[in-house]
Amino acid sequence: VRPRSEGGYEMISGHRIKRGCELCGKTTMPALVRNYTDDEAVIIMVDSNIQRENLLPSEKAHAYKMKYDAMKHQGSKGEKYTADMVGEAAGDSGRTVQRYIRLAALSDALLEYVDNNKIPMIVGEKLSYLKPEEQEWLLEVIANSSIFPTKQQAEQLKECSANGKLNQSYIYAVLLKKESSKINVTIPAKKIGNYFPETYSKEQIEEVIFMLLDKWKENKEDLSTLFWTCVTFACMFASCQVWMLLGD
């Protein structure tokens, strides 16, 4: 604890121990009194809580942001060095700490999606670069479409925001865009081998396969042409019948 200027003490760490004592019916407990500065108090508070299990991403984001800012106030040198120091107590790397700190720039609603695993952390990091108004646009698009941005889409939104060209229509266009998917087909050599002599080389087999595929495609197009030709003649015949009836 540390003394308060208005009297009494402020608890810096040990909140769970205090709660345990209360549940046991104890009215007093031992404590260490230290004259910590605000920044020192923040650092100790974060270090004592960051090691808890099952912390939500939003909780770690705000905790790391508080500790990072406190260490910068104390004159810590260099962004990477400070991030490394922030994550040391919890065993996180400086890069991981920086990612969590970026999450703190997300709106509460988007952070909740990260907590619920609907938006991956790496996507949330990229979305954190959007301005507050742009994040509100994104939330509205998600609510209306039930579509969450992918990593690639988040990168597109981030770049467009950096260029000052992001608007809600563009967000809709990015999230609703259907990427063309290519179909990859792999046929086991054992199956193909049943149709070719053992003396055939790979090149000969491929040549025959492509020749057959070309022939199949031509036949398919011929059938399609024949179908529409029949439809056209049927329509012409029906029209003639109508005109003959009208003439009578």
PDB file of C-alpha atoms in Angstrom, residues 118-120 122-130 134 138 141-142 145-162 166-167 170-180:
ATOM      1  CA  LYS A 118     -14.452 -13.386 -33.495  1.00  0.00           C
ATOM      2  CA  ILE A 119     -11.616 -11.092 -34.560  1.00  0.00           C
ATOM      3  CA  PRO A 120      -8.099 -12.606 -34.333  1.00  0.00           C
ATOM      4  CA  ILE A 122      -3.389  -9.965 -35.580  1.00  0.00           C
ATOM      5  CA  VAL A 123      -6.482  -8.591 -37.371  1.00  0.00           C
ATOM      6  CA  GLY A 124      -7.376  -6.438 -34.373  1.00  0.00           C
ATOM      7  CA  GLU A 125      -3.857  -4.989 -34.398  1.00  0.00           C
ATOM      8  CA  LYS A 126      -4.285  -3.801 -37.998  1.00  0.00           C
ATOM      9  CA  LEU A 127      -7.792  -2.443 -37.326  1.00  0.00           C
ATOM     10  CA  SER A 128      -6.414  -0.430 -34.383  1.00  0.00           C
ATOM     11  CA  TYR A 129      -4.876   1.978 -36.903  1.00  0.00           C
ATOM     12  CA  LEU A 130      -8.353   3.053 -38.045  1.00  0.00           C
ATOM     13  CA  GLU A 134     -13.784   4.605 -39.138  1.00  0.00           C
ATOM     14  CA  LEU A 138     -16.694  -0.927 -39.472  1.00  0.00           C
ATOM     15  CA  VAL A 141     -20.905  -2.957 -41.455  1.00  0.00           C
ATOM     16  CA  ILE A 142     -20.204  -5.996 -39.257  1.00  0.00           C
ATOM     17  CA  SER A 145     -23.503  -8.142 -42.755  1.00  0.00           C
ATOM     18  CA  SER A 146     -22.361 -10.491 -39.944  1.00  0.00           C
ATOM     19  CA  ILE A 147     -19.015 -10.620 -41.751  1.00  0.00           C
ATOM     20  CA  PHE A 148     -15.732 -10.094 -39.892  1.00  0.00           C
ATOM     21  CA  PRO A 149     -12.632  -8.827 -41.694  1.00  0.00           C
ATOM     22  CA  THR A 150      -9.797 -11.187 -42.551  1.00  0.00           C
ATOM     23  CA  LYS A 151      -6.133 -10.305 -42.151  1.00  0.00           C
ATOM     24  CA  GLN A 152      -5.896  -9.255 -45.816  1.00  0.00           C
ATOM     25  CA  GLN A 153      -9.063  -7.171 -45.614  1.00  0.00           C
ATOM     26  CA  ALA A 154      -7.872  -5.475 -42.412  1.00  0.00           C
ATOM     27  CA  GLU A 155      -4.618  -4.591 -44.172  1.00  0.00           C
ATOM     28  CA  GLN A 156      -6.612  -3.032 -47.030  1.00  0.00           C
ATOM     29  CA  LEU A 157      -8.658  -0.941 -44.606  1.00  0.00           C
ATOM     30  CA  LYS A 158      -5.511   0.139 -42.749  1.00  0.00           C
ATOM     31  CA  GLU A 159      -3.781   1.283 -45.952  1.00  0.00           C
ATOM     32  CA  CYS A 160      -6.881   3.115 -47.193  1.00  0.00           C
ATOM     33  CA  SER A 161      -7.229   4.863 -43.828  1.00  0.00           C
ATOM     34  CA  ALA A 162      -3.577   5.933 -43.928  1.00  0.00           C
ATOM     35  CA  LEU A 166     -11.510   5.285 -46.223  1.00  0.00           C
ATOM     36  CA  ASN A 167     -15.294   5.571 -46.077  1.00  0.00           C
ATOM     37  CA  TYR A 170     -15.348   1.128 -49.207  1.00  0.00           C
ATOM     38  CA  ILE A 171     -15.571  -0.954 -46.016  1.00  0.00           C
ATOM     39  CA  TYR A 172     -18.730  -2.602 -47.363  1.00  0.00           C
ATOM     40  CA  ALA A 173     -17.010  -3.261 -50.697  1.00  0.00           C
ATOM     41  CA  VAL A 174     -13.990  -4.878 -49.034  1.00  0.00           C
ATOM     42  CA  LEU A 175     -15.909  -7.097 -46.621  1.00  0.00           C
ATOM     43  CA  LEU A 176     -18.554  -8.206 -49.119  1.00  0.00           C
ATOM     44  CA  LYS A 177     -16.115  -8.887 -51.939  1.00  0.00           C
ATOM     45  CA  LYS A 178     -16.000 -12.549 -52.847  1.00  0.00           C
ATOM     46  CA  GLU A 179     -12.527 -13.648 -53.755  1.00  0.00           C
ATOM     47  CA  SER A 180     -12.419 -16.029 -56.673  1.00  0.00           C
TER      48      SER A 180
END
